PDB file of C-alpha atoms in Angstrom:
ATOM      1  CA  UNK A   1     -22.777  19.081  37.706  1.00  0.00           C
ATOM      2  CA  UNK A   2     -19.100  18.237  38.372  1.00  0.00           C
ATOM      3  CA  UNK A   3     -17.191  16.853  35.098  1.00  0.00           C
ATOM      4  CA  UNK A   4     -16.504  13.141  35.538  1.00  0.00           C
ATOM      5  CA  UNK A   5     -12.946  12.800  36.192  1.00  0.00           C
ATOM      6  CA  UNK A   6     -10.409   9.738  36.874  1.00  0.00           C
ATOM      7  CA  UNK A   7      -7.724  10.048  39.532  1.00  0.00           C
ATOM      8  CA  UNK A   8      -4.428   8.713  37.758  1.00  0.00           C
ATOM      9  CA  UNK A   9      -1.604   7.916  39.992  1.00  0.00           C
ATOM     10  CA  UNK A  10       1.775   7.527  38.306  1.00  0.00           C
ATOM     11  CA  UNK A  11       5.467   6.230  39.156  1.00  0.00           C
ATOM     12  CA  UNK A  12       8.089   7.411  36.758  1.00  0.00           C
ATOM     13  CA  UNK A  13      10.666   4.526  36.125  1.00  0.00           C
ATOM     14  CA  UNK A  14      14.297   4.944  34.887  1.00  0.00           C
ATOM     15  CA  UNK A  15      15.870   2.324  32.887  1.00  0.00           C
ATOM     16  CA  UNK A  16      18.948   0.673  34.822  1.00  0.00           C
ATOM     17  CA  UNK A  17      22.591  -0.141  34.114  1.00  0.00           C
ATOM     18  CA  UNK A  18      22.824  -3.608  33.010  1.00  0.00           C
ATOM     19  CA  UNK A  19      25.739  -4.567  34.983  1.00  0.00           C
ATOM     20  CA  UNK A  20      25.157  -2.242  38.542  1.00  0.00           C
ATOM     21  CA  UNK A  21      21.467  -2.198  38.044  1.00  0.00           C
ATOM     22  CA  UNK A  22      21.668   1.421  39.148  1.00  0.00           C
ATOM     23  CA  UNK A  23      19.368   3.940  37.518  1.00  0.00           C
ATOM     24  CA  UNK A  24      20.515   5.822  34.825  1.00  0.00           C
ATOM     25  CA  UNK A  25      18.179   8.935  35.256  1.00  0.00           C
ATOM     26  CA  UNK A  26      16.731  10.921  38.083  1.00  0.00           C
ATOM     27  CA  UNK A  27      12.873  10.676  38.024  1.00  0.00           C
ATOM     28  CA  UNK A  28      12.481  13.480  40.612  1.00  0.00           C
ATOM     29  CA  UNK A  29      11.105  16.736  39.916  1.00  0.00           C
ATOM     30  CA  UNK A  30       9.984  15.813  36.238  1.00  0.00           C
ATOM     31  CA  UNK A  31       7.575  17.810  34.681  1.00  0.00           C
ATOM     32  CA  UNK A  32       5.060  15.569  32.910  1.00  0.00           C
ATOM     33  CA  UNK A  33       2.504  16.879  30.149  1.00  0.00           C
ATOM     34  CA  UNK A  34      -0.749  15.243  29.771  1.00  0.00           C
ATOM     35  CA  UNK A  35      -2.388  16.078  26.297  1.00  0.00           C
ATOM     36  CA  UNK A  36      -5.806  15.060  25.286  1.00  0.00           C
ATOM     37  CA  UNK A  37      -5.968  13.558  21.909  1.00  0.00           C
ATOM     38  CA  UNK A  38      -9.132  15.266  20.831  1.00  0.00           C
ATOM     39  CA  UNK A  39      -7.376  18.787  21.118  1.00  0.00           C
ATOM     40  CA  UNK A  40     -10.324  20.306  22.933  1.00  0.00           C
ATOM     41  CA  UNK A  41      -8.518  20.637  26.468  1.00  0.00           C
ATOM     42  CA  UNK A  42      -5.835  22.513  27.504  1.00  0.00           C
ATOM     43  CA  UNK A  43      -2.669  20.370  28.438  1.00  0.00           C
ATOM     44  CA  UNK A  44      -2.101  19.521  32.270  1.00  0.00           C
ATOM     45  CA  UNK A  45       1.579  19.859  33.506  1.00  0.00           C
ATOM     46  CA  UNK A  46       2.325  17.807  36.741  1.00  0.00           C
ATOM     47  CA  UNK A  47       5.786  17.508  38.535  1.00  0.00           C
ATOM     48  CA  UNK A  48       6.762  14.547  40.070  1.00  0.00           C
ATOM     49  CA  UNK A  49       7.847  14.075  43.697  1.00  0.00           C
ATOM     50  CA  UNK A  50      11.309  13.135  45.040  1.00  0.00           C
ATOM     51  CA  UNK A  51      10.399   9.374  44.492  1.00  0.00           C
ATOM     52  CA  UNK A  52       9.526   9.998  40.781  1.00  0.00           C
ATOM     53  CA  UNK A  53       5.503   9.612  41.805  1.00  0.00           C
ATOM     54  CA  UNK A  54       2.896  12.126  40.671  1.00  0.00           C
ATOM     55  CA  UNK A  55      -1.098  12.534  40.711  1.00  0.00           C
ATOM     56  CA  UNK A  56      -3.426  14.121  38.452  1.00  0.00           C
ATOM     57  CA  UNK A  57      -7.130  14.260  37.986  1.00  0.00           C
ATOM     58  CA  UNK A  58      -8.264  13.663  34.155  1.00  0.00           C
ATOM     59  CA  UNK A  59     -11.520  14.147  32.631  1.00  0.00           C
ATOM     60  CA  UNK A  60     -12.575  11.047  30.522  1.00  0.00           C
ATOM     61  CA  UNK A  61     -10.810  10.379  27.178  1.00  0.00           C
ATOM     62  CA  UNK A  62      -7.327   9.407  25.717  1.00  0.00           C
ATOM     63  CA  UNK A  63      -4.173  11.182  27.130  1.00  0.00           C
ATOM     64  CA  UNK A  64      -1.016  11.395  25.500  1.00  0.00           C
ATOM     65  CA  UNK A  65       2.017  11.279  28.282  1.00  0.00           C
ATOM     66  CA  UNK A  66       4.974  13.396  27.336  1.00  0.00           C
ATOM     67  CA  UNK A  67       8.362  14.476  28.862  1.00  0.00           C
ATOM     68  CA  UNK A  68      10.836  15.260  25.988  1.00  0.00           C
ATOM     69  CA  UNK A  69      12.815  18.036  27.664  1.00  0.00           C
ATOM     70  CA  UNK A  70      16.174  15.744  28.628  1.00  0.00           C
ATOM     71  CA  UNK A  71      18.739  15.444  25.792  1.00  0.00           C
ATOM     72  CA  UNK A  72      19.290  11.826  26.555  1.00  0.00           C
ATOM     73  CA  UNK A  73      16.049   9.893  28.053  1.00  0.00           C
ATOM     74  CA  UNK A  74      12.525  10.784  26.713  1.00  0.00           C
ATOM     75  CA  UNK A  75       9.030   9.606  28.009  1.00  0.00           C
ATOM     76  CA  UNK A  76       6.068   8.950  25.551  1.00  0.00           C
ATOM     77  CA  UNK A  77       3.164   7.033  26.773  1.00  0.00           C
ATOM     78  CA  UNK A  78      -0.662   7.061  26.518  1.00  0.00           C
ATOM     79  CA  UNK A  79      -3.829   6.346  29.144  1.00  0.00           C
ATOM     80  CA  UNK A  80      -7.207   5.592  27.841  1.00  0.00           C
ATOM     81  CA  UNK A  81      -9.862   6.756  30.292  1.00  0.00           C
ATOM     82  CA  UNK A  82     -13.250   5.687  28.862  1.00  0.00           C
ATOM     83  CA  UNK A  83     -16.627   6.784  30.661  1.00  0.00           C
ATOM     84  CA  UNK A  84     -16.716   4.505  34.041  1.00  0.00           C
ATOM     85  CA  UNK A  85     -13.035   4.078  34.257  1.00  0.00           C
ATOM     86  CA  UNK A  86     -11.991   3.734  38.172  1.00  0.00           C
ATOM     87  CA  UNK A  87      -8.860   5.066  39.666  1.00  0.00           C
ATOM     88  CA  UNK A  88      -5.722   4.461  37.604  1.00  0.00           C
ATOM     89  CA  UNK A  89      -2.177   3.575  39.079  1.00  0.00           C
ATOM     90  CA  UNK A  90       0.413   3.072  36.463  1.00  0.00           C
ATOM     91  CA  UNK A  91       4.031   2.622  36.055  1.00  0.00           C
ATOM     92  CA  UNK A  92       5.760   4.706  33.311  1.00  0.00           C
ATOM     93  CA  UNK A  93       9.158   4.016  32.162  1.00  0.00           C
ATOM     94  CA  UNK A  94      11.826   6.525  30.305  1.00  0.00           C
ATOM     95  CA  UNK A  95      13.610   5.353  27.187  1.00  0.00           C
ATOM     96  CA  UNK A  96      17.002   6.528  26.059  1.00  0.00           C
ATOM     97  CA  UNK A  97      16.202   9.042  23.116  1.00  0.00           C
ATOM     98  CA  UNK A  98      17.711   8.346  19.789  1.00  0.00           C
ATOM     99  CA  UNK A  99      17.457  10.389  16.186  1.00  0.00           C
ATOM    100  CA  UNK A 100      16.144   8.662  13.106  1.00  0.00           C
ATOM    101  CA  UNK A 101      17.875  10.376   9.980  1.00  0.00           C
ATOM    102  CA  UNK A 102      17.424   9.905   6.378  1.00  0.00           C
ATOM    103  CA  UNK A 103      16.756  11.732   2.794  1.00  0.00           C
ATOM    104  CA  UNK A 104      13.871  11.223   0.532  1.00  0.00           C
ATOM    105  CA  UNK A 105      14.320  11.786  -3.128  1.00  0.00           C
ATOM    106  CA  UNK A 106      12.145  11.119  -6.086  1.00  0.00           C
ATOM    107  CA  UNK A 107      12.797  10.322  -9.802  1.00  0.00           C
ATOM    108  CA  UNK A 108      11.453  13.202 -12.054  1.00  0.00           C
ATOM    109  CA  UNK A 109       9.654  10.607 -14.385  1.00  0.00           C
ATOM    110  CA  UNK A 110       5.845  10.992 -14.489  1.00  0.00           C
ATOM    111  CA  UNK A 111       4.851   7.895 -15.396  1.00  0.00           C
ATOM    112  CA  UNK A 112       5.073   4.352 -13.434  1.00  0.00           C
ATOM    113  CA  UNK A 113       6.901   3.108 -17.166  1.00  0.00           C
ATOM    114  CA  UNK A 114       9.346   5.892 -16.700  1.00  0.00           C
ATOM    115  CA  UNK A 115      10.042   5.183 -13.182  1.00  0.00           C
ATOM    116  CA  UNK A 116      10.645   1.291 -14.037  1.00  0.00           C
ATOM    117  CA  UNK A 117      12.582   1.930 -16.826  1.00  0.00           C
ATOM    118  CA  UNK A 118      14.884   4.161 -14.780  1.00  0.00           C
ATOM    119  CA  UNK A 119      14.832   1.628 -11.885  1.00  0.00           C
ATOM    120  CA  UNK A 120      16.166  -1.087 -14.010  1.00  0.00           C
ATOM    121  CA  UNK A 121      18.853   0.950 -15.964  1.00  0.00           C
ATOM    122  CA  UNK A 122      20.226   3.077 -13.023  1.00  0.00           C
ATOM    123  CA  UNK A 123      23.207   1.623 -10.809  1.00  0.00           C
ATOM    124  CA  UNK A 124      22.938   2.022  -7.102  1.00  0.00           C
ATOM    125  CA  UNK A 125      25.608   4.399  -6.798  1.00  0.00           C
ATOM    126  CA  UNK A 126      23.790   6.657  -9.892  1.00  0.00           C
ATOM    127  CA  UNK A 127      20.462   6.879  -8.083  1.00  0.00           C
ATOM    128  CA  UNK A 128      21.066   9.983  -5.804  1.00  0.00           C
ATOM    129  CA  UNK A 129      22.387  11.833  -9.161  1.00  0.00           C
ATOM    130  CA  UNK A 130      19.744  11.028 -11.049  1.00  0.00           C
ATOM    131  CA  UNK A 131      16.947  12.096  -8.735  1.00  0.00           C
ATOM    132  CA  UNK A 132      15.761  15.079  -6.985  1.00  0.00           C
ATOM    133  CA  UNK A 133      14.942  15.916  -3.205  1.00  0.00           C
ATOM    134  CA  UNK A 134      11.477  15.181  -2.174  1.00  0.00           C
ATOM    135  CA  UNK A 135      10.690  18.524  -0.197  1.00  0.00           C
ATOM    136  CA  UNK A 136       8.185  19.446   2.291  1.00  0.00           C
ATOM    137  CA  UNK A 137       6.821  15.906   2.727  1.00  0.00           C
ATOM    138  CA  UNK A 138       5.666  14.668   6.180  1.00  0.00           C
ATOM    139  CA  UNK A 139       7.243  11.667   7.347  1.00  0.00           C
ATOM    140  CA  UNK A 140       5.248   9.369   9.996  1.00  0.00           C
ATOM    141  CA  UNK A 141       6.958   7.014  12.456  1.00  0.00           C
ATOM    142  CA  UNK A 142       4.428   4.919  14.594  1.00  0.00           C
ATOM    143  CA  UNK A 143       4.887   2.182  16.911  1.00  0.00           C
ATOM    144  CA  UNK A 144       1.809   1.082  18.990  1.00  0.00           C
ATOM    145  CA  UNK A 145      -0.125   4.315  20.344  1.00  0.00           C
ATOM    146  CA  UNK A 146       3.438   6.341  19.941  1.00  0.00           C
ATOM    147  CA  UNK A 147       3.493   8.482  16.796  1.00  0.00           C
ATOM    148  CA  UNK A 148       6.124  11.044  15.616  1.00  0.00           C
ATOM    149  CA  UNK A 149       6.303  13.268  12.471  1.00  0.00           C
ATOM    150  CA  UNK A 150       9.018  15.107  10.707  1.00  0.00           C
ATOM    151  CA  UNK A 151       8.894  17.205   7.542  1.00  0.00           C
ATOM    152  CA  UNK A 152      11.811  16.919   4.777  1.00  0.00           C
ATOM    153  CA  UNK A 153      13.653  20.301   4.075  1.00  0.00           C
ATOM    154  CA  UNK A 154      14.853  21.590   0.913  1.00  0.00           C
ATOM    155  CA  UNK A 155      17.453  18.993   0.318  1.00  0.00           C
ATOM    156  CA  UNK A 156      14.700  16.085   1.134  1.00  0.00           C
ATOM    157  CA  UNK A 157      16.468  15.328   4.635  1.00  0.00           C
ATOM    158  CA  UNK A 158      14.775  14.617   7.694  1.00  0.00           C
ATOM    159  CA  UNK A 159      15.187  14.000  11.494  1.00  0.00           C
ATOM    160  CA  UNK A 160      13.039  12.819  14.207  1.00  0.00           C
ATOM    161  CA  UNK A 161      13.819  12.194  17.916  1.00  0.00           C
ATOM    162  CA  UNK A 162      12.107   9.046  19.238  1.00  0.00           C
ATOM    163  CA  UNK A 163      12.357   6.616  22.086  1.00  0.00           C
ATOM    164  CA  UNK A 164      14.885   3.923  21.257  1.00  0.00           C
ATOM    165  CA  UNK A 165      14.469   0.091  21.489  1.00  0.00           C
ATOM    166  CA  UNK A 166      11.205   0.086  19.589  1.00  0.00           C
ATOM    167  CA  UNK A 167      10.186  -0.714  15.919  1.00  0.00           C
ATOM    168  CA  UNK A 168       8.437   1.953  13.880  1.00  0.00           C
ATOM    169  CA  UNK A 169       6.278   1.699  10.804  1.00  0.00           C
ATOM    170  CA  UNK A 170       7.510   4.629   8.843  1.00  0.00           C
ATOM    171  CA  UNK A 171       5.226   6.204   5.824  1.00  0.00           C
ATOM    172  CA  UNK A 172       5.249   8.736   3.746  1.00  0.00           C
ATOM    173  CA  UNK A 173       3.033  10.047   0.539  1.00  0.00           C
ATOM    174  CA  UNK A 174       3.399  12.573  -2.035  1.00  0.00           C
ATOM    175  CA  UNK A 175      -0.443  12.976  -3.396  1.00  0.00           C
ATOM    176  CA  UNK A 176       0.836  15.320  -6.294  1.00  0.00           C
ATOM    177  CA  UNK A 177       3.269  12.867  -7.439  1.00  0.00           C
ATOM    178  CA  UNK A 178       1.252   9.428  -6.713  1.00  0.00           C
ATOM    179  CA  UNK A 179       4.440   8.178  -5.059  1.00  0.00           C
ATOM    180  CA  UNK A 180       4.955   7.069  -1.628  1.00  0.00           C
ATOM    181  CA  UNK A 181       7.642   5.074   0.809  1.00  0.00           C
ATOM    182  CA  UNK A 182       7.186   2.688   3.753  1.00  0.00           C
ATOM    183  CA  UNK A 183       9.056   0.439   5.746  1.00  0.00           C
ATOM    184  CA  UNK A 184       9.677  -0.881   9.315  1.00  0.00           C
ATOM    185  CA  UNK A 185      12.607   0.734  11.264  1.00  0.00           C
ATOM    186  CA  UNK A 186      14.219  -0.756  13.919  1.00  0.00           C
ATOM    187  CA  UNK A 187      15.953   1.562  16.603  1.00  0.00           C
ATOM    188  CA  UNK A 188      18.262  -0.052  18.808  1.00  0.00           C
ATOM    189  CA  UNK A 189      18.389   1.301  22.430  1.00  0.00           C
ATOM    190  CA  UNK A 190      20.484   4.394  22.715  1.00  0.00           C
ATOM    191  CA  UNK A 191      21.578   4.096  19.033  1.00  0.00           C
ATOM    192  CA  UNK A 192      20.868   6.857  16.622  1.00  0.00           C
ATOM    193  CA  UNK A 193      19.895   5.413  13.080  1.00  0.00           C
ATOM    194  CA  UNK A 194      20.686   6.899   9.748  1.00  0.00           C
ATOM    195  CA  UNK A 195      18.801   5.530   6.982  1.00  0.00           C
ATOM    196  CA  UNK A 196      20.608   6.980   3.886  1.00  0.00           C
ATOM    197  CA  UNK A 197      18.896   8.156   0.846  1.00  0.00           C
ATOM    198  CA  UNK A 198      15.390   6.772   0.472  1.00  0.00           C
ATOM    199  CA  UNK A 199      13.834   6.775  -2.981  1.00  0.00           C
ATOM    200  CA  UNK A 200       9.732   7.247  -3.283  1.00  0.00           C
ATOM    201  CA  UNK A 201       8.052   4.542  -5.236  1.00  0.00           C
ATOM    202  CA  UNK A 202       4.914   4.701  -7.320  1.00  0.00           C
ATOM    203  CA  UNK A 203       1.820   4.531  -5.289  1.00  0.00           C
ATOM    204  CA  UNK A 204      -2.276   3.614  -6.132  1.00  0.00           C
ATOM    205  CA  UNK A 205      -5.221   3.938  -4.367  1.00  0.00           C
ATOM    206  CA  UNK A 206      -6.717   0.793  -2.785  1.00  0.00           C
ATOM    207  CA  UNK A 207     -10.166   1.166  -1.633  1.00  0.00           C
ATOM    208  CA  UNK A 208     -12.091  -1.659   0.172  1.00  0.00           C
ATOM    209  CA  UNK A 209     -14.187  -2.823   3.396  1.00  0.00           C
ATOM    210  CA  UNK A 210     -12.271  -4.618   6.421  1.00  0.00           C
ATOM    211  CA  UNK A 211     -14.329  -7.096   8.237  1.00  0.00           C
ATOM    212  CA  UNK A 212     -13.095  -8.090  11.964  1.00  0.00           C
ATOM    213  CA  UNK A 213     -14.407 -11.591  12.654  1.00  0.00           C
ATOM    214  CA  UNK A 214     -13.325 -14.683  15.406  1.00  0.00           C
ATOM    215  CA  UNK A 215     -11.054 -16.540  13.620  1.00  0.00           C
ATOM    216  CA  UNK A 216      -9.507 -19.596  15.755  1.00  0.00           C
ATOM    217  CA  UNK A 217      -7.287 -20.883  12.738  1.00  0.00           C
ATOM    218  CA  UNK A 218      -3.734 -21.372  13.416  1.00  0.00           C
ATOM    219  CA  UNK A 219      -1.308 -20.313  10.855  1.00  0.00           C
ATOM    220  CA  UNK A 220       2.489 -21.730  10.450  1.00  0.00           C
ATOM    221  CA  UNK A 221       5.318 -20.138   9.072  1.00  0.00           C
ATOM    222  CA  UNK A 222       4.979 -21.653   5.777  1.00  0.00           C
ATOM    223  CA  UNK A 223       1.317 -20.668   4.828  1.00  0.00           C
ATOM    224  CA  UNK A 224       0.788 -18.062   7.325  1.00  0.00           C
ATOM    225  CA  UNK A 225      -0.314 -14.226   6.156  1.00  0.00           C
ATOM    226  CA  UNK A 226       2.361 -11.842   5.488  1.00  0.00           C
ATOM    227  CA  UNK A 227       4.093  -9.945   8.124  1.00  0.00           C
ATOM    228  CA  UNK A 228       3.650  -6.632   6.152  1.00  0.00           C
ATOM    229  CA  UNK A 229       0.484  -5.063   5.866  1.00  0.00           C
ATOM    230  CA  UNK A 230      -1.218  -2.220   3.675  1.00  0.00           C
TER     231      UNK A 230
END
């Protein structure tokens, strides 16, 4: 039979100048890539018309939406089309691009005790000199459905291009060294972010079961759960 597809109509939206309210980016004739997250289907490329509108038929599934060929503005989004989905009409907005740069380093001591002793005895300005580059590590940046990765080079440096104006959950892990690093990274609109040297910390495995249940309890700022998560 005919494969089940969904008609998707999209309008590309440019950010506007806050003073003049004029569009900052021309959304006409942009090639948009639709890529199935399962990786079993070929990407679909569609070009927008002079109004920034486009139409595409997509099979059921989750599709990443991408246009990252412009140096100043990028488009990343996602559309979920479970079986039975009706026609979709959606606006997708470009964002100013920004780079997140940084350098990952690791203290060469093996045990947690050695690391703790180094941390307690070492001044901040001496940390780079007493550590070595953390090479070939995958660094992940996640914000909602958006996910970006970078790999550290021989000097431990990394750089990744992302949509600005978002907060990203940054994580990386060295399984061999049982070390990792994580933090929330806020990228201001249109501004590159230099994280400087970051130092891996000892990590440990945590196992368990998570249960999801309805909870109508209200939490206040004093007794609420931590804003950070595992």
